[in-house]
Coordinates of C-alpha atoms in Angstrom, one line a residue:
X685 CA 18.3 -8.1 50.9
X686 CA 19.7 -8.3 47.3
X687 CA 18.6 -10.5 44.6
X688 CA 22.1 -11.9 44.4
X689 CA 22.2 -12.9 48.1
X690 CA 18.5 -14.3 48.3
X691 CA 19.6 -16.6 45.2
X692 CA 22.8 -17.7 46.9
X693 CA 21.0 -18.6 50.2
X694 CA 18.4 -20.6 48.4
X695 CA 21.0 -22.5 46.7
X696 CA 22.6 -23.1 50.0
X697 CA 19.5 -24.4 51.6
X698 CA 18.6 -26.7 48.8
X699 CA 22.0 -28.0 48.7
X700 CA 21.7 -28.7 52.4
X701 CA 18.6 -30.6 51.8
X702 CA 20.2 -32.8 49.2
X703 CA 22.8 -33.8 51.8
X704 CA 20.1 -34.6 54.3
X705 CA 18.0 -36.9 52.2
X706 CA 18.5 -40.5 51.5
X707 CA 19.8 -40.6 47.8
X708 CA 18.2 -43.1 45.7
X709 CA 19.7 -41.7 42.5
X710 CA 21.5 -38.5 41.7
X711 CA 21.0 -36.4 44.6
X712 CA 24.0 -37.2 46.7
X713 CA 24.5 -33.7 47.4
X714 CA 27.6 -33.9 45.3
X715 CA 28.8 -31.9 42.1
X716 CA 27.1 -28.8 42.8
X717 CA 29.4 -27.1 40.4
X718 CA 31.0 -29.1 37.5
X719 CA 33.7 -31.4 38.9
X720 CA 37.4 -30.3 38.1
X721 CA 40.5 -32.5 37.8
X722 CA 43.0 -34.7 35.9
X723 CA 42.4 -38.0 33.9
X724 CA 45.0 -39.5 31.8
X725 CA 43.1 -41.2 28.8
X726 CA 43.4 -38.8 26.0
X727 CA 47.1 -38.1 26.8
X728 CA 48.5 -41.4 28.1
X729 CA 45.7 -43.7 26.5
X730 CA 46.1 -47.5 27.6
X731 CA 50.0 -47.8 27.8
X732 CA 50.7 -50.6 29.8
X733 CA 54.3 -51.5 29.0
X734 CA 56.2 -49.8 31.8
X735 CA 59.6 -51.2 30.7
X736 CA 59.3 -49.5 27.1
X737 CA 57.4 -46.3 28.3
X738 CA 58.3 -46.0 32.0
X739 CA 57.0 -42.3 32.3
X740 CA 54.0 -42.9 30.1
X741 CA 52.3 -46.2 31.4
X742 CA 49.3 -46.3 33.4
X743 CA 50.8 -46.9 37.0
X744 CA 50.8 -45.7 40.5
X745 CA 54.0 -43.9 39.6
X746 CA 52.2 -41.6 37.1
X747 CA 49.3 -41.1 39.4
X748 CA 51.7 -40.1 42.5
X749 CA 53.7 -37.8 40.1
X750 CA 50.4 -36.0 39.0
X751 CA 49.3 -35.7 42.6
X752 CA 52.5 -34.1 43.3
X753 CA 52.2 -31.7 40.4
X754 CA 48.8 -30.9 40.9
X755 CA 49.5 -29.4 44.3
X756 CA 52.9 -28.0 43.7
X757 CA 51.7 -26.4 40.4
X758 CA 48.9 -24.6 42.0
X759 CA 46.1 -26.5 40.2
X760 CA 44.3 -28.0 43.1
X761 CA 44.2 -24.5 44.8
X762 CA 42.3 -23.5 41.9
X763 CA 39.4 -26.3 42.1
X764 CA 41.2 -29.1 40.1
X765 CA 40.7 -31.8 43.0
X766 CA 39.7 -35.1 41.3
X767 CA 42.5 -37.2 40.2
X768 CA 40.8 -40.1 38.3
X769 CA 42.2 -43.2 37.0
X770 CA 40.8 -44.0 33.5
X771 CA 40.7 -47.6 32.0
X772 CA 43.7 -50.0 32.0
X773 CA 44.2 -50.2 35.7
X774 CA 42.9 -53.7 36.5
X775 CA 44.0 -57.2 36.1
X776 CA 42.3 -59.0 33.4
X777 CA 40.5 -61.3 35.7
X778 CA 38.6 -61.2 38.9
X779 CA 40.1 -62.7 42.3
X780 CA 39.3 -66.3 42.1
X781 CA 38.3 -66.4 45.6
X782 CA 36.5 -63.2 46.4
X783 CA 35.3 -62.3 42.8
X784 CA 36.8 -58.7 43.5
X785 CA 38.4 -56.5 40.8
X786 CA 42.1 -56.5 41.4
X787 CA 44.4 -53.7 40.3
X788 CA 47.3 -54.7 38.1
X789 CA 49.8 -56.1 40.6
X790 CA 53.1 -55.0 38.4
X791 CA 51.8 -51.5 37.9
X792 CA 49.9 -50.7 40.9
X793 CA 52.0 -52.9 43.4
X794 CA 51.0 -51.0 46.6
X795 CA 47.1 -51.6 45.8
X796 CA 44.7 -48.9 45.1
X797 CA 43.8 -48.5 48.7
X798 CA 47.4 -47.2 49.5
X799 CA 47.1 -44.9 46.5
X800 CA 44.0 -43.4 47.4
X801 CA 45.5 -42.6 50.7
X802 CA 48.5 -41.0 49.0
X803 CA 46.0 -38.8 47.0
X804 CA 43.9 -38.0 49.8
X805 CA 46.7 -36.9 51.9
X806 CA 47.9 -34.7 49.0
X807 CA 44.4 -32.8 49.4
X808 CA 42.9 -34.2 46.4
X809 CA 40.0 -36.7 45.8
X810 CA 40.4 -40.3 44.1
X811 CA 38.3 -41.2 40.8
X812 CA 38.2 -44.7 39.3
X813 CA 37.1 -46.0 35.9
X814 CA 34.7 -48.8 35.6
X815 CA 32.3 -50.4 32.6
X816 CA 28.8 -51.4 33.2
X817 CA 29.0 -54.2 30.8
X818 CA 31.1 -57.6 30.5
X819 CA 34.5 -56.0 29.8
X820 CA 36.1 -52.5 29.8
X821 CA 36.3 -50.6 26.5
X822 CA 40.2 -50.5 26.0
X823 CA 41.9 -52.9 28.3
X824 CA 39.2 -55.6 28.3
X825 CA 39.3 -55.8 32.0
X826 CA 36.0 -57.3 33.9
X827 CA 33.1 -55.2 33.7
X828 CA 30.3 -54.6 36.4
X829 CA 27.9 -57.0 35.1
X830 CA 26.7 -59.4 37.3
X831 CA 28.7 -57.8 40.3
X832 CA 27.4 -54.3 40.8
X833 CA 27.0 -54.6 44.6
X834 CA 30.4 -56.2 45.2
X835 CA 32.1 -53.6 42.9
X836 CA 30.3 -50.6 44.6
X837 CA 31.5 -51.8 47.8
X838 CA 35.1 -52.5 46.8
X839 CA 35.1 -48.8 45.6
X840 CA 33.9 -47.5 48.8
X841 CA 36.7 -49.8 50.7
X842 CA 39.3 -48.2 48.7
X843 CA 38.2 -44.6 49.2
X844 CA 36.9 -43.8 46.1
X845 CA 35.3 -40.3 45.6
X846 CA 34.4 -40.5 41.9
X847 CA 33.2 -43.3 39.6
X848 CA 33.4 -43.0 35.8
X849 CA 31.3 -45.8 34.3
X850 CA 31.5 -46.5 30.7
X851 CA 29.2 -48.5 28.6
X852 CA 30.9 -51.0 26.2
X853 CA 30.3 -54.6 25.7
X854 CA 26.8 -53.9 27.1
X855 CA 24.5 -54.1 24.1
X856 CA 22.5 -57.0 25.6
X857 CA 21.9 -54.9 28.6
X858 CA 18.8 -52.6 29.4
X859 CA 21.0 -49.5 30.2
X860 CA 17.9 -47.7 31.4
X861 CA 17.9 -50.3 34.3
X862 CA 21.5 -51.1 34.6
X863 CA 23.0 -47.5 35.4
X864 CA 20.4 -46.5 37.8
X865 CA 20.8 -49.7 39.6
X866 CA 24.7 -49.5 39.7
X867 CA 24.1 -46.0 41.0
X868 CA 21.8 -47.3 43.9
X869 CA 24.5 -49.4 44.9
X870 CA 27.1 -46.7 45.2
X871 CA 24.6 -45.2 47.6
X872 CA 24.1 -48.2 49.4
X873 CA 27.6 -48.3 50.5
X874 CA 27.3 -44.8 52.5
X875 CA 30.3 -43.4 50.8
X876 CA 29.5 -40.0 48.6
X877 CA 30.7 -41.0 45.2
X878 CA 30.3 -38.8 42.2
X879 CA 28.7 -40.7 39.5
X880 CA 29.8 -40.0 35.8
X881 CA 28.0 -42.0 33.3
X882 CA 28.5 -42.6 29.7
X883 CA 24.8 -43.8 29.4
X884 CA 23.5 -41.3 27.0
X885 CA 26.4 -42.0 24.5
X886 CA 25.1 -45.8 24.2
X887 CA 21.7 -44.7 23.6
X888 CA 20.0 -43.9 20.3
X889 CA 17.3 -41.8 22.1
X890 CA 18.4 -40.8 25.5
X891 CA 16.1 -40.4 28.4
X892 CA 17.5 -37.3 29.9
X893 CA 15.0 -36.9 32.5
X894 CA 15.9 -40.3 33.8
X895 CA 19.7 -40.0 33.4
X896 CA 19.7 -36.8 35.5
X897 CA 17.9 -38.4 38.1
X898 CA 20.4 -41.1 38.4
X899 CA 23.9 -39.3 37.3
X900 CA 26.0 -36.5 38.5
X901 CA 27.3 -36.0 34.8
X902 CA 27.0 -37.9 31.6
X903 CA 29.1 -38.2 28.2
X904 CA 26.9 -37.2 25.3
X905 CA 29.3 -37.3 22.5
X906 CA 32.3 -38.9 21.2
X907 CA 35.8 -39.1 23.1
X908 CA 37.6 -35.8 22.6
X909 CA 40.8 -35.9 20.7
X910 CA 44.1 -33.5 20.6
X911 CA 42.6 -31.7 17.7
X912 CA 40.8 -28.4 16.7
X913 CA 38.3 -30.7 14.5
X914 CA 37.3 -32.7 17.7
X915 CA 36.7 -29.7 19.6
X916 CA 34.4 -28.4 16.9
X917 CA 32.5 -31.7 16.3
X918 CA 31.7 -31.8 20.0
X919 CA 30.6 -28.1 20.1
X920 CA 28.2 -29.1 17.1
X921 CA 26.9 -32.1 18.9
X922 CA 25.8 -30.0 21.7
X923 CA 24.3 -27.3 19.5
X924 CA 22.2 -29.8 17.7
X925 CA 20.6 -31.0 21.1
X926 CA 21.3 -27.8 22.9
X927 CA 17.7 -27.1 24.2
X928 CA 17.6 -30.6 25.8
X929 CA 21.3 -29.9 27.2
X930 CA 20.2 -26.7 28.7
X931 CA 17.1 -28.1 30.1
X932 CA 18.8 -31.1 32.2
X933 CA 22.3 -29.6 32.9
X934 CA 22.6 -27.9 36.2
X935 CA 23.8 -28.2 39.9
X936 CA 24.4 -32.0 40.8
X937 CA 23.8 -32.9 37.0
X938 CA 26.2 -31.8 34.2
X939 CA 26.5 -32.4 30.4
X940 CA 30.0 -33.6 30.0
X941 CA 31.7 -33.0 26.6
X942 CA 35.1 -34.8 27.6
X943 CA 38.4 -33.8 28.8
X944 CA 40.2 -30.6 28.3
X945 CA 43.1 -31.4 25.8
X946 CA 45.0 -28.1 26.5
X947 CA 48.7 -29.0 27.0
X948 CA 49.5 -31.9 24.7
X949 CA 50.7 -31.5 20.9
X950 CA 48.1 -30.7 18.4
X951 CA 45.8 -28.2 19.7
X952 CA 47.1 -24.6 18.8
X953 CA 47.1 -21.6 21.3
X954 CA 43.9 -20.3 19.5
X955 CA 42.2 -23.5 19.7
X956 CA 43.5 -24.1 23.2
X957 CA 41.6 -21.0 24.4
X958 CA 38.4 -21.7 22.2
X959 CA 38.1 -25.2 24.2
X960 CA 38.6 -23.7 27.4
X961 CA 36.0 -20.8 26.6
X962 CA 33.5 -23.1 25.2
X963 CA 33.7 -25.5 28.1
X964 CA 33.0 -22.7 30.4
X965 CA 30.1 -21.7 28.4
X966 CA 28.8 -25.1 28.3
X967 CA 29.0 -25.5 32.3
X968 CA 31.0 -28.4 31.5
X969 CA 33.4 -30.5 33.8
X970 CA 36.9 -29.0 33.7
X971 CA 38.9 -32.5 33.6
X972 CA 42.5 -32.0 32.1
X973 CA 44.4 -34.7 30.4
X974 CA 47.9 -33.8 29.7
X975 CA 51.4 -34.3 31.3
X976 CA 51.5 -31.5 33.7
X977 CA 55.3 -31.7 33.8
X978 CA 55.5 -30.5 30.3
X979 CA 52.5 -28.0 30.1
X980 CA 54.1 -24.9 28.5
X981 CA 53.5 -21.6 30.5
X982 CA 51.1 -20.1 28.3
X983 CA 48.9 -23.2 28.5
X984 CA 49.3 -23.3 32.2
X985 CA 48.2 -19.6 32.3
X986 CA 45.0 -20.4 30.4
X987 CA 44.2 -23.8 32.6
X988 CA 44.8 -21.5 35.7
X989 CA 42.7 -18.4 34.7
X990 CA 40.6 -17.8 37.6
X991 CA 38.0 -15.7 35.7
X992 CA 37.2 -18.4 33.3
X993 CA 37.2 -20.9 35.8
X994 CA 34.7 -18.5 38.0
X995 CA 32.5 -18.6 34.9
X996 CA 32.7 -22.5 34.7
X997 CA 31.9 -22.8 38.5
X998 CA 29.1 -20.1 38.3
X999 CA 26.7 -20.9 41.1
X1000 CA 23.6 -20.7 39.1
X1001 CA 24.8 -23.7 37.1
X1002 CA 23.0 -22.5 33.8
X1003 CA 24.5 -24.3 30.7
X1004 CA 25.2 -21.8 27.7
X1005 CA 23.7 -22.0 24.3
X1006 CA 24.5 -21.0 20.6
X1007 CA 22.5 -17.7 19.9
X1008 CA 23.8 -16.4 16.8
X1009 CA 25.3 -18.3 13.8
X1010 CA 26.1 -16.2 10.7
X1011 CA 28.6 -17.8 8.1
X1012 CA 31.7 -18.7 9.8
X1013 CA 31.1 -16.6 12.9
X1014 CA 29.2 -17.9 16.0
X1015 CA 28.0 -16.3 19.3
X1016 CA 27.7 -18.4 22.3
X1017 CA 26.0 -16.9 25.6
X1018 CA 25.8 -18.2 29.3
X1019 CA 23.8 -16.6 32.0
X1020 CA 25.8 -16.2 35.1
X1021 CA 26.0 -14.1 38.2
X1022 CA 25.8 -11.5 39.3
X1023 CA 22.1 -10.4 39.2
X1024 CA 21.6 -6.6 39.4
X1025 CA 18.9 -4.9 41.7
X1026 CA 16.3 -4.9 38.9
X1027 CA 16.7 -8.6 38.4
X1028 CA 18.9 -8.7 35.1
X1029 CA 21.6 -11.4 34.8
X1030 CA 25.2 -10.9 33.9
X1031 CA 26.4 -13.0 30.9
X1032 CA 29.5 -14.7 29.6
X1033 CA 29.8 -14.3 25.9
X1034 CA 32.0 -16.1 23.4
X1035 CA 32.6 -15.0 19.9
X1036 CA 34.0 -18.1 17.8
X1037 CA 35.5 -17.8 14.1
X1038 CA 35.7 -21.0 12.6
X1039 CA 38.0 -19.8 9.9
X1040 CA 37.1 -20.7 5.8
X1041 CA 36.7 -17.1 5.1
X1042 CA 37.4 -17.4 1.4
X1043 CA 38.6 -13.7 0.8
X1044 CA 41.4 -14.2 3.5
X1045 CA 41.6 -17.6 5.1
X1046 CA 44.2 -16.6 7.8
X1047 CA 42.9 -13.0 8.4
X1048 CA 41.2 -12.3 11.8
X1049 CA 37.7 -11.0 11.4
X1050 CA 35.9 -8.1 13.1
X1051 CA 32.2 -9.0 14.4
X1052 CA 30.0 -6.5 15.5
X1053 CA 26.6 -7.1 17.7
X1054 CA 24.0 -4.9 19.1
X1055 CA 23.4 -6.1 22.8
X1056 CA 19.8 -6.2 22.5
X1057 CA 20.0 -8.8 19.7
X1058 CA 22.0 -11.1 22.1
X1059 CA 19.0 -10.8 24.7
X1060 CA 21.1 -8.4 26.9
X1061 CA 18.4 -6.0 27.9
X1062 CA 19.5 -4.2 31.1
X1063 CA 18.5 -0.8 30.8
X1064 CA 21.6 0.4 33.0
X1065 CA 23.8 -1.4 30.8
X1066 CA 26.6 -3.8 31.0
X1067 CA 30.3 -3.4 32.3
X1068 CA 32.5 -5.7 29.9
X1069 CA 35.8 -7.3 30.8
X1070 CA 38.1 -9.6 28.6
X1071 CA 38.1 -12.9 30.4
X1072 CA 41.3 -13.4 29.0
X1073 CA 42.6 -10.4 30.5
X1074 CA 40.3 -9.3 33.4
X1075 CA 42.2 -6.2 33.9
X1076 CA 41.0 -5.1 30.5
X1077 CA 37.8 -3.0 31.1
X1078 CA 36.1 -2.3 27.8
X1079 CA 33.6 0.2 29.4
X1080 CA 29.9 0.3 29.8
X1081 CA 27.7 -0.9 26.9
X1082 CA 23.9 -0.2 26.8
X1083 CA 21.3 -2.5 25.6
X1084 CA 21.1 -0.5 22.4
X1085 CA 24.7 -0.2 21.6
X1086 CA 26.9 -2.2 19.1
X1087 CA 29.7 -4.4 20.5
X1088 CA 32.9 -5.0 18.5
X1089 CA 35.4 -7.7 18.7
X1090 CA 38.2 -8.9 16.5
X1091 CA 38.7 -13.0 16.4
X1092 CA 41.4 -14.7 15.0
X1093 CA 40.9 -17.8 12.7
X1094 CA 40.0 -20.8 14.7
X1095 CA 39.9 -18.8 17.7
X1096 CA 37.5 -17.1 20.3
X1097 CA 37.4 -13.8 22.2
X1098 CA 35.6 -14.3 25.6
X1099 CA 34.0 -11.5 27.6
X1100 CA 31.8 -11.1 30.9
X1101 CA 29.0 -8.6 30.7
X1102 CA 28.1 -7.6 34.5
X1103 CA 24.7 -6.2 34.8
X1104 CA 24.9 -2.7 36.5
X1105 CA 22.4 -1.8 39.1
X1106 CA 20.0 0.8 38.9
X1107 CA 20.8 3.8 41.1

């Protein structure tokens, strides 16, 4: 029996056990690979004026249109299965009689249970935003404070599959109690719901052992923006804490660097490649935020790159890390399947060029590394494929060989080093 098959079998057994146990915290059997889907926030923000902005306002029309496009444009077939409503969906006050949350009556006239049915009938899963504190971050709608059990049951009744819980207006709360308690209330409903927490972002010194016990994924950095600089800041934040990130990320509990901003207005093609490659290296959720009707063909091709998605969704679930930083060049490495018959792993390797090369700021640069120096020690070598063009087989490289790549400014090259078997 091969090492690869044994690893897969062990993971399947563990996953089954997680499903069977009564989940008090994280282990609800969900998010065994990083969640994939779509969320409106960075692209559509908190636009609520549907008269002035009928295509861009947060409304059931936007989410039905996006559900249709996720299906018709082939995204759901590749794993983009969660359609998540962010902030600004609710009335500013709870129902006076029941105390329940109420969707905005003008923008969601059919109600969220009807919208959930539409999403489910499209073959998608339904996600919804909430806040742990008094009010939501952007819209100022009612938060969960004092209503944990009621809100969790309301979400279950609406058919919610994924809950994003923010942390605004909660400075007076003990978040180390509140986030686990809301998660327990979700579990008590009996409906499986992925639990996405903003918990560590609001803590000066996050307790990641506690966080990963109670959350399926967690935001650890600032909100992403539609810019190269924002992507780089999040990469830097991850790098500063990468030993903690690698230790605690994995199947059922993921580090979340926020949404993919590919397909909007400010990210160049090179920077779009960079964000996608890096999120795959980090084992990050792939949650798009864009207008799927206007995504350009070359960006759609990136978002639907099966080989990069396969890296992101790798069954081992081991987050990557920065292994080389020299001047304006970085090398990031992630351990992935398959494992060869000697027990050596394969790797996804991203070579990043940050620009700022004084002699020629707009010139591509050539980088050369010895595989051994990256920790690639398989004596039988590695077959190398370009993950942006998988048909490009670059040949067999052994541990002592030098690998050379040419990177565009503020760009990335991304390769799979497949460990070859001993014959």
